[in-house]
Coordinates of C-alpha atoms in Angstrom, one line a residue:
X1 CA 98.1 98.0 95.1
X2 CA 98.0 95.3 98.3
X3 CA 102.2 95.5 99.2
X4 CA 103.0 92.2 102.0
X5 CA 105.4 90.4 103.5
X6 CA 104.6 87.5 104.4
X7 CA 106.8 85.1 107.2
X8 CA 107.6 81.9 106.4
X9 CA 104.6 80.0 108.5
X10 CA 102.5 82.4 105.5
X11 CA 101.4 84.8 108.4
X12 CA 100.8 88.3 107.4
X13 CA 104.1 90.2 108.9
X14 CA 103.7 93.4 107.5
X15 CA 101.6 95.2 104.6
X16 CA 100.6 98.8 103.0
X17 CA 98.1 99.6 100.5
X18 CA 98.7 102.5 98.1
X19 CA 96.6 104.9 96.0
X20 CA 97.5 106.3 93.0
X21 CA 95.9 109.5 92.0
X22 CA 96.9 110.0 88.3
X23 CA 95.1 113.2 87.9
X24 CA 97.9 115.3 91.0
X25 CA 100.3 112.6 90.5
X26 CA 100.3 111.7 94.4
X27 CA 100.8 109.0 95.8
X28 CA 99.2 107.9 99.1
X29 CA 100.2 104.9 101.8
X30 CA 96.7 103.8 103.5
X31 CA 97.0 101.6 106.0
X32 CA 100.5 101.0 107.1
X33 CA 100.6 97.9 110.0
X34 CA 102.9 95.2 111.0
X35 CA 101.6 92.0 113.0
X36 CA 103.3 92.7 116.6
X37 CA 105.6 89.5 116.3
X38 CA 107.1 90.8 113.5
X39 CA 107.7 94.2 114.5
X40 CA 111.3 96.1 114.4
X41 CA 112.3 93.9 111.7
X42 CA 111.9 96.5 109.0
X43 CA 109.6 94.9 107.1
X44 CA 107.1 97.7 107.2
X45 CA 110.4 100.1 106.1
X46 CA 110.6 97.6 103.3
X47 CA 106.9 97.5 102.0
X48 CA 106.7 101.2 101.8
X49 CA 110.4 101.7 99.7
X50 CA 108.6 98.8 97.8
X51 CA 105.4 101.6 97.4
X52 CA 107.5 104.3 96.9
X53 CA 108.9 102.5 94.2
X54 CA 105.4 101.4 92.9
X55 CA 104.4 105.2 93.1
X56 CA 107.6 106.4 91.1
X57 CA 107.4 104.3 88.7
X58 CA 103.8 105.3 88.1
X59 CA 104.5 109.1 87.5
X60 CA 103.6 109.9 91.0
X61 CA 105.7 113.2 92.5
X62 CA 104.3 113.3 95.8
X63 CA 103.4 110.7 98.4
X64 CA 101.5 111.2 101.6
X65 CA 101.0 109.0 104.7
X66 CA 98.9 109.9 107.6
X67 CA 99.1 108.5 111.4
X68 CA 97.8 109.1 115.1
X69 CA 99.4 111.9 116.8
X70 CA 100.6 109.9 119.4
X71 CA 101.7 107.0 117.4
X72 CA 105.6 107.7 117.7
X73 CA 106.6 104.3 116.3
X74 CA 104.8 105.3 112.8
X75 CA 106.1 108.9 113.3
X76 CA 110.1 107.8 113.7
X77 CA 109.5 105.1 109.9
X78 CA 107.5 107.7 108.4
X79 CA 110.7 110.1 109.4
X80 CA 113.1 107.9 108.3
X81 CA 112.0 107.4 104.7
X82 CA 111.8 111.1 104.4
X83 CA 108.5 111.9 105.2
X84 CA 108.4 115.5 106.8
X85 CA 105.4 116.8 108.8
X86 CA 102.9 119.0 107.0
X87 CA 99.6 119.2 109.0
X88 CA 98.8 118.5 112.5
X89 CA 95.7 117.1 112.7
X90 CA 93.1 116.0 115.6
X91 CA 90.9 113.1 115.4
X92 CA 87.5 113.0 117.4
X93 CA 86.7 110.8 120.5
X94 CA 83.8 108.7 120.1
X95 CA 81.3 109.8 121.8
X96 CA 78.9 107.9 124.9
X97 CA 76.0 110.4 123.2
X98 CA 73.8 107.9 122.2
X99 CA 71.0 109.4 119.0
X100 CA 67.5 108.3 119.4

């Protein structure tokens, strides 16, 4: 399910995509963005209690979002809508290692 708000020019402001897995009955918010002109509007707050609405609706019990460690901005939303932190995860640095 493709979630977006869109601005009145029709620009994409802010959009989620969510997974439903019937089978665990979790749902799961992959990507999360807002366009930077449109940020600290809420509209990516709105989107995902639109999803989480989606998901209940659907049977789901459980919903899951992931993020960068350092992204804050995604931390403090993700916080708000009462998401709380249950792995701490590092990503890997691409690498200059060229294979032949």
């Amino acid at each position: 399910h493709d979630i977006i708000a869109v601005a009145p020019d029709g620009t994409f402001a802010a959009f989620t995509h969510i997974w439903l897995d019937e089978v665990n009955n979790v749902g799961i918010f992959e990507p999360v963005g807002t366009h930077s002109d449109y940020r600290r509007l809420g509209l990516a707050r709105a989107v995902m209690q639109h999803g989480l609405q989606i998901m209940q609706e659907n049977g789901m019990t459980t919903a899951q979002v992931t993020h960068g460690i350092t992204n804050t901005a995604a931390y403090r939303l993700y916080q708000s809508l009462g998401f709380r932190s249950k792995h701490l995860t590092y990503g890997f640095k691409e690498s200059s290692h060229k294979t032949p």
